[in-house]
Amino acid sequence: MLDEFLRSVERSAYRMARIALRDDDEALDMVQEAMIRLVRKYADRPLAELKPLFYRILQNQIRDCQRRRAVRSRVMAFFGRANPEEYDPVDLASDPGLTTPEKVQMDQTMHKLEGAVSALPARQQQAFLLRAMEGLDVKHTAEAMGCSSGSVKTHYSRAVHALRAKLDDYW
Amino acid sequence: MIIGDHDWGRKPVTKSTDRKNGDQAFADKASKALQQANEHLDAATLSRLNQARQAALTELGSSHTVAGSRWLPMGALAASVLVATVLWLGRDPGTTDTNQIAEQFEDLDILLSGEEFELYDELEFFSWLGSELDMLDDEQGQG
């Protein structure tokens, strides 16, 4: 049961971590760590509870990683050194691989969409990805985000408006 | 009485309804794009995700062995008695210093609290920070 559950969330979890952290390797590490923590603490919970729990763990991991990065960045700046973890847009560009027109189109669409979602404030980003990508309802999104249903609706609505403002012309 | 142009059987379309429909249509498009992209992840990423899943499932095997043990509470009690004994025997026999005695039992309290020492997750960062500071000291010393 757990194997099937982890399979069902791994891709979305990776996408979410990648958009938040802008780094493929760190995103994969976050997903692994979240899976391990879920299994350690909540393996015996009913299946229906696992998804919000998993995404709550993942969001906490991502937030901790972002905080560590922020501290390192400030320390590096204090010592007058460039931050080696500066965001490089090339990192997020997908590997060309197969260059069928459909794949190229999909890559371009994703590049724009991921860039726009990355730029959202953290809570709007989380609400949007949990609702739109993972398909969680408002109640389970609220559990995953550790906030009220009202807050989820607000964050989600603002996210959609912000993304539309950037992408409506493109789409 | 003059009847207006409304179709009384239908709600009038307002700007708000338009925007709501537009938001939903956009969200549906974005959702579809994200799910499609997830279905077409490259082989290297899929392999790595598979490894992550296997690592978690391996954890399941070992954590269930520990959690299922009926002897764990007894073991914890025995360990705490042993630690208390060691602390008690290790004290300075002549001490009447209540602070020193209190410190020893505080250590015991910490050990038995069962807290997760997440501080140790940060050790890598603090170790890195320490080495950076050492390097800076060296550079300043040479300068």
Coordinates of C-alpha atoms in Angstrom, one line a residue:
Chain A
M1 CA 0.0 0.0 0.0
L2 CA 2.8 2.4 0.9
D3 CA 4.7 1.6 -2.3
E4 CA 1.7 2.4 -4.4
F5 CA 1.0 5.6 -2.4
L6 CA 4.6 6.8 -2.8
R7 CA 4.5 6.0 -6.5
S8 CA 1.3 8.1 -6.9
V9 CA 2.9 11.2 -5.3
E10 CA 6.6 11.1 -6.3
R11 CA 6.3 13.0 -9.6
S12 CA 4.2 15.8 -8.3
A13 CA 6.3 16.0 -5.2
Y14 CA 9.4 16.4 -7.3
R15 CA 7.8 19.1 -9.5
M16 CA 6.8 21.0 -6.4
A17 CA 10.2 20.8 -4.8
R18 CA 11.9 21.7 -8.1
I19 CA 9.8 24.8 -8.6
A20 CA 10.4 25.9 -5.0
L21 CA 14.1 25.2 -4.8
R22 CA 15.1 25.7 -8.5
D23 CA 17.5 22.8 -8.3
D24 CA 16.9 19.3 -9.6
D25 CA 19.2 17.5 -7.2
E26 CA 18.0 19.3 -4.1
A27 CA 14.4 18.6 -5.1
L28 CA 15.1 14.9 -5.4
D29 CA 16.8 14.9 -2.0
M30 CA 13.8 16.6 -0.5
V31 CA 11.4 14.1 -2.0
Q32 CA 13.5 11.2 -0.6
E33 CA 13.7 12.7 2.8
A34 CA 10.0 13.4 2.9
M35 CA 9.2 9.9 1.9
I36 CA 11.5 8.5 4.6
R37 CA 10.0 10.7 7.3
L38 CA 6.5 9.8 6.3
V39 CA 7.3 6.1 6.5
R40 CA 9.1 6.5 9.8
K41 CA 6.3 8.4 11.6
Y42 CA 3.1 7.7 9.8
A43 CA 3.3 4.3 8.1
D44 CA 0.4 3.0 10.2
R45 CA -2.0 5.8 9.3
P46 CA -5.0 5.2 7.0
L47 CA -4.4 5.8 3.3
A48 CA -6.7 8.8 3.2
E49 CA -4.5 10.7 5.7
L50 CA -1.2 10.1 4.0
K51 CA -1.4 12.6 1.1
P52 CA -1.8 15.8 3.3
L53 CA 0.7 14.4 5.8
F54 CA 3.3 13.8 3.1
Y55 CA 2.9 17.2 1.5
R56 CA 3.0 18.8 4.9
I57 CA 6.4 17.1 5.6
L58 CA 7.6 18.0 2.1
Q59 CA 6.7 21.7 2.6
N60 CA 8.4 21.8 6.0
Q61 CA 11.5 20.3 4.4
I62 CA 11.5 22.8 1.6
R63 CA 11.0 25.7 4.0
D64 CA 13.9 24.6 6.1
C65 CA 16.1 24.2 3.1
Q66 CA 15.2 27.7 1.9
R67 CA 16.0 29.1 5.4
R68 CA 19.4 27.4 5.4
R69 CA 20.1 28.9 2.0
A70 CA 19.1 32.3 3.2
V71 CA 21.4 32.1 6.2
R72 CA 24.3 30.8 4.0
S73 CA 23.6 33.6 1.5
R74 CA 23.8 36.3 4.2
V75 CA 26.9 34.8 5.7
M76 CA 28.6 34.6 2.3
A77 CA 27.6 38.2 1.6
F78 CA 29.0 39.2 4.9
F79 CA 32.3 37.7 4.0
G80 CA 32.1 39.4 0.6
R81 CA 31.9 36.2 -1.3
A82 CA 29.6 35.3 -4.2
N83 CA 26.8 32.9 -3.4
P84 CA 27.5 29.7 -5.3
E85 CA 23.8 28.8 -5.0
E86 CA 22.6 31.8 -7.0
Y87 CA 19.7 30.8 -9.1
D88 CA 20.8 29.9 -12.6
P89 CA 17.9 29.9 -15.1
V90 CA 19.9 27.4 -17.3
D91 CA 19.5 24.9 -14.4
L92 CA 15.7 24.8 -14.9
A93 CA 15.9 24.6 -18.7
S94 CA 14.9 21.1 -19.7
D95 CA 17.2 18.8 -21.4
P96 CA 16.3 19.0 -25.2
G97 CA 16.5 15.2 -25.6
L98 CA 13.9 14.3 -28.2
T99 CA 13.0 17.3 -30.2
T100 CA 9.6 16.5 -31.6
P101 CA 7.5 19.6 -32.2
E102 CA 5.1 18.5 -29.5
K103 CA 7.9 18.0 -26.9
V104 CA 9.4 21.4 -27.8
Q105 CA 6.0 23.0 -27.4
M106 CA 5.5 21.3 -24.0
D107 CA 9.0 22.2 -22.8
Q108 CA 8.4 25.9 -23.7
T109 CA 5.0 25.9 -22.0
M110 CA 6.4 24.3 -18.8
H111 CA 9.4 26.6 -18.8
K112 CA 7.1 29.6 -18.8
L113 CA 4.7 28.1 -16.3
E114 CA 7.3 26.9 -13.9
G115 CA 9.0 30.3 -14.0
A116 CA 5.8 32.1 -13.2
V117 CA 4.9 29.7 -10.4
S118 CA 8.4 30.0 -9.0
A119 CA 8.0 33.7 -8.7
L120 CA 4.8 33.4 -6.6
P121 CA 5.0 34.0 -2.8
A122 CA 5.5 30.6 -1.0
R123 CA 2.0 30.2 0.3
Q124 CA 0.4 31.0 -3.0
Q125 CA 2.8 28.6 -4.8
Q126 CA 1.9 25.8 -2.4
A127 CA -1.8 26.4 -2.6
F128 CA -1.7 26.5 -6.4
L129 CA 0.4 23.4 -6.9
L130 CA -1.5 21.3 -4.3
R131 CA -4.9 22.3 -5.8
A132 CA -4.1 22.5 -9.5
M133 CA -1.4 19.9 -9.9
E134 CA -2.0 17.4 -7.1
G135 CA -5.8 17.8 -7.2
L136 CA -6.3 18.2 -3.4
D137 CA -9.6 19.6 -2.3
V138 CA -9.6 22.8 -0.1
K139 CA -9.9 20.8 3.2
H140 CA -6.9 18.5 2.4
T141 CA -4.9 21.4 1.0
A142 CA -5.5 23.2 4.3
E143 CA -4.2 20.2 6.2
A144 CA -1.1 20.0 4.0
M145 CA -0.4 23.7 4.4
G146 CA -1.3 23.9 8.1
C147 CA -3.7 26.7 7.7
S148 CA -7.5 27.3 7.4
S149 CA -9.7 26.6 4.4
G150 CA -10.3 30.3 4.0
S151 CA -6.6 31.0 3.8
V152 CA -6.3 28.3 1.1
K153 CA -9.0 29.9 -1.0
T154 CA -7.4 33.3 -0.6
H155 CA -3.9 32.0 -1.5
Y156 CA -5.2 30.0 -4.4
S157 CA -7.3 32.8 -5.8
R158 CA -4.4 35.3 -5.7
A159 CA -2.1 32.7 -7.3
V160 CA -4.4 32.2 -10.2
H161 CA -4.8 35.9 -10.8
A162 CA -1.1 36.5 -10.7
L163 CA -0.4 33.7 -13.1
R164 CA -3.1 34.8 -15.4
A165 CA -1.7 38.3 -15.5
K166 CA 1.6 36.8 -16.6
L167 CA 0.5 33.9 -18.9
D168 CA -2.9 34.7 -20.3
D169 CA -1.4 36.3 -23.4
Y170 CA 0.9 33.4 -23.9
W171 CA -1.9 30.9 -23.7
Chain B
M1 CA -45.1 48.3 -16.6
I2 CA -42.3 47.9 -19.1
I3 CA -40.5 44.6 -18.9
G4 CA -36.7 44.9 -19.3
D5 CA -34.5 42.9 -21.6
H6 CA -33.5 40.3 -19.0
D7 CA -34.2 36.7 -19.7
W8 CA -35.9 36.0 -16.4
G9 CA -35.1 32.3 -16.5
R10 CA -31.3 32.9 -16.4
K11 CA -28.8 34.8 -14.1
P12 CA -27.4 37.8 -15.9
V13 CA -23.7 37.3 -16.9
T14 CA -21.6 39.7 -14.8
K15 CA -17.9 40.7 -14.9
S16 CA -17.4 38.6 -11.7
T17 CA -18.9 35.5 -13.4
D18 CA -16.7 36.1 -16.4
R19 CA -13.6 36.4 -14.3
K20 CA -14.5 33.3 -12.3
N21 CA -15.0 31.3 -15.5
G22 CA -11.7 32.7 -16.9
D23 CA -9.9 31.7 -13.7
Q24 CA -11.3 28.2 -13.8
A25 CA -10.4 27.8 -17.5
F26 CA -6.8 29.0 -16.8
A27 CA -6.4 26.7 -13.8
D28 CA -7.6 23.8 -15.8
K29 CA -5.1 24.5 -18.6
A30 CA -2.3 24.9 -16.1
S31 CA -3.3 21.7 -14.3
K32 CA -3.3 19.8 -17.5
A33 CA 0.1 21.2 -18.5
L34 CA 1.7 20.3 -15.1
Q35 CA 0.2 16.7 -15.2
Q36 CA 1.4 16.2 -18.7
A37 CA 4.9 17.3 -17.8
N38 CA 4.9 15.0 -14.9
E39 CA 4.0 12.1 -17.1
H40 CA 7.0 12.8 -19.4
L41 CA 9.8 13.1 -16.8
D42 CA 13.2 11.9 -18.1
A43 CA 14.6 8.5 -17.3
A44 CA 17.3 9.8 -15.0
T45 CA 14.8 11.6 -12.8
L46 CA 12.4 8.6 -12.7
S47 CA 15.3 6.3 -11.8
R48 CA 16.3 8.7 -8.9
L49 CA 12.7 8.8 -7.7
N50 CA 12.5 5.1 -7.8
Q51 CA 15.7 5.0 -5.6
A52 CA 14.1 7.5 -3.2
R53 CA 11.0 5.3 -2.9
Q54 CA 13.1 2.2 -2.3
A55 CA 15.1 4.0 0.4
A56 CA 11.9 4.9 2.2
L57 CA 10.4 1.4 1.9
T58 CA 13.7 0.0 3.4
E59 CA 13.2 2.3 6.3
L60 CA 9.7 0.8 6.8
G61 CA 11.2 -2.6 7.3
S62 CA 13.6 -1.5 10.0
S63 CA 11.2 1.0 11.8
H64 CA 8.5 -1.6 12.1
T65 CA 10.9 -4.0 13.7
V66 CA 11.7 -1.5 16.4
A67 CA 8.2 -0.1 16.8
G68 CA 6.7 -3.6 17.1
S69 CA 8.9 -4.7 19.9
R70 CA 7.0 -5.4 23.1
W71 CA 10.3 -5.2 25.0
L72 CA 11.1 -1.6 24.1
P73 CA 9.4 0.0 27.1
M74 CA 11.1 -2.5 29.4
G75 CA 14.4 -1.9 27.7
A76 CA 14.0 1.9 28.0
L77 CA 13.3 1.5 31.8
A78 CA 16.3 -0.7 32.3
A79 CA 18.5 1.7 30.3
S80 CA 17.3 4.7 32.4
V81 CA 18.0 2.8 35.7
L82 CA 21.5 1.9 34.4
V83 CA 22.2 5.6 33.4
A84 CA 20.9 6.8 36.7
T85 CA 23.1 4.3 38.5
V86 CA 26.2 5.4 36.5
L87 CA 25.5 9.0 37.2
W88 CA 25.0 8.4 40.8
L89 CA 28.1 6.3 41.2
G90 CA 30.1 8.8 39.1
R91 CA 29.4 11.7 41.3
D92 CA 31.9 13.1 43.7
P93 CA 31.0 11.2 46.9
G94 CA 31.9 14.1 49.0
T95 CA 29.8 16.6 47.1
T96 CA 26.9 18.2 48.8
D97 CA 26.7 20.6 45.9
T98 CA 23.0 20.4 44.9
N99 CA 23.7 22.2 41.6
Q100 CA 26.1 19.5 40.5
I101 CA 23.6 16.8 41.4
A102 CA 20.9 18.7 39.7
E103 CA 23.0 19.0 36.5
Q104 CA 23.5 15.2 36.4
F105 CA 19.8 14.6 36.6
E106 CA 19.1 17.3 34.1
D107 CA 21.3 15.3 31.7
L108 CA 19.3 12.3 32.4
D109 CA 16.1 14.2 31.8
I110 CA 17.3 15.3 28.4
L111 CA 18.4 11.8 27.5
L112 CA 15.0 10.4 28.4
S113 CA 12.9 13.2 26.9
G114 CA 12.8 11.4 23.6
E115 CA 13.2 14.7 21.7
E116 CA 14.5 14.5 18.2
F117 CA 17.7 16.3 18.1
E118 CA 17.1 18.2 14.9
L119 CA 20.0 20.4 15.8
Y120 CA 22.2 17.7 14.5
D121 CA 20.7 18.2 11.1
E122 CA 22.4 21.6 11.2
L123 CA 25.8 20.3 12.1
E124 CA 26.8 20.0 8.5
F125 CA 26.1 23.7 8.1
F126 CA 27.8 24.8 11.3
S127 CA 30.8 22.6 10.4
W128 CA 31.0 24.4 7.0
L129 CA 30.7 27.8 8.7
G130 CA 33.4 26.9 11.1
S131 CA 35.8 26.0 8.3
E132 CA 35.0 29.2 6.4
L133 CA 35.8 31.2 9.5
D134 CA 39.1 29.3 9.9
M135 CA 40.0 30.0 6.3
L136 CA 39.2 33.7 6.8
D137 CA 41.4 33.7 9.9
D138 CA 44.3 32.1 7.9
E139 CA 44.0 34.6 5.1
Q140 CA 44.0 37.5 7.6
G141 CA 47.0 36.0 9.4
Q142 CA 48.9 35.8 6.1
G143 CA 47.9 39.3 5.0

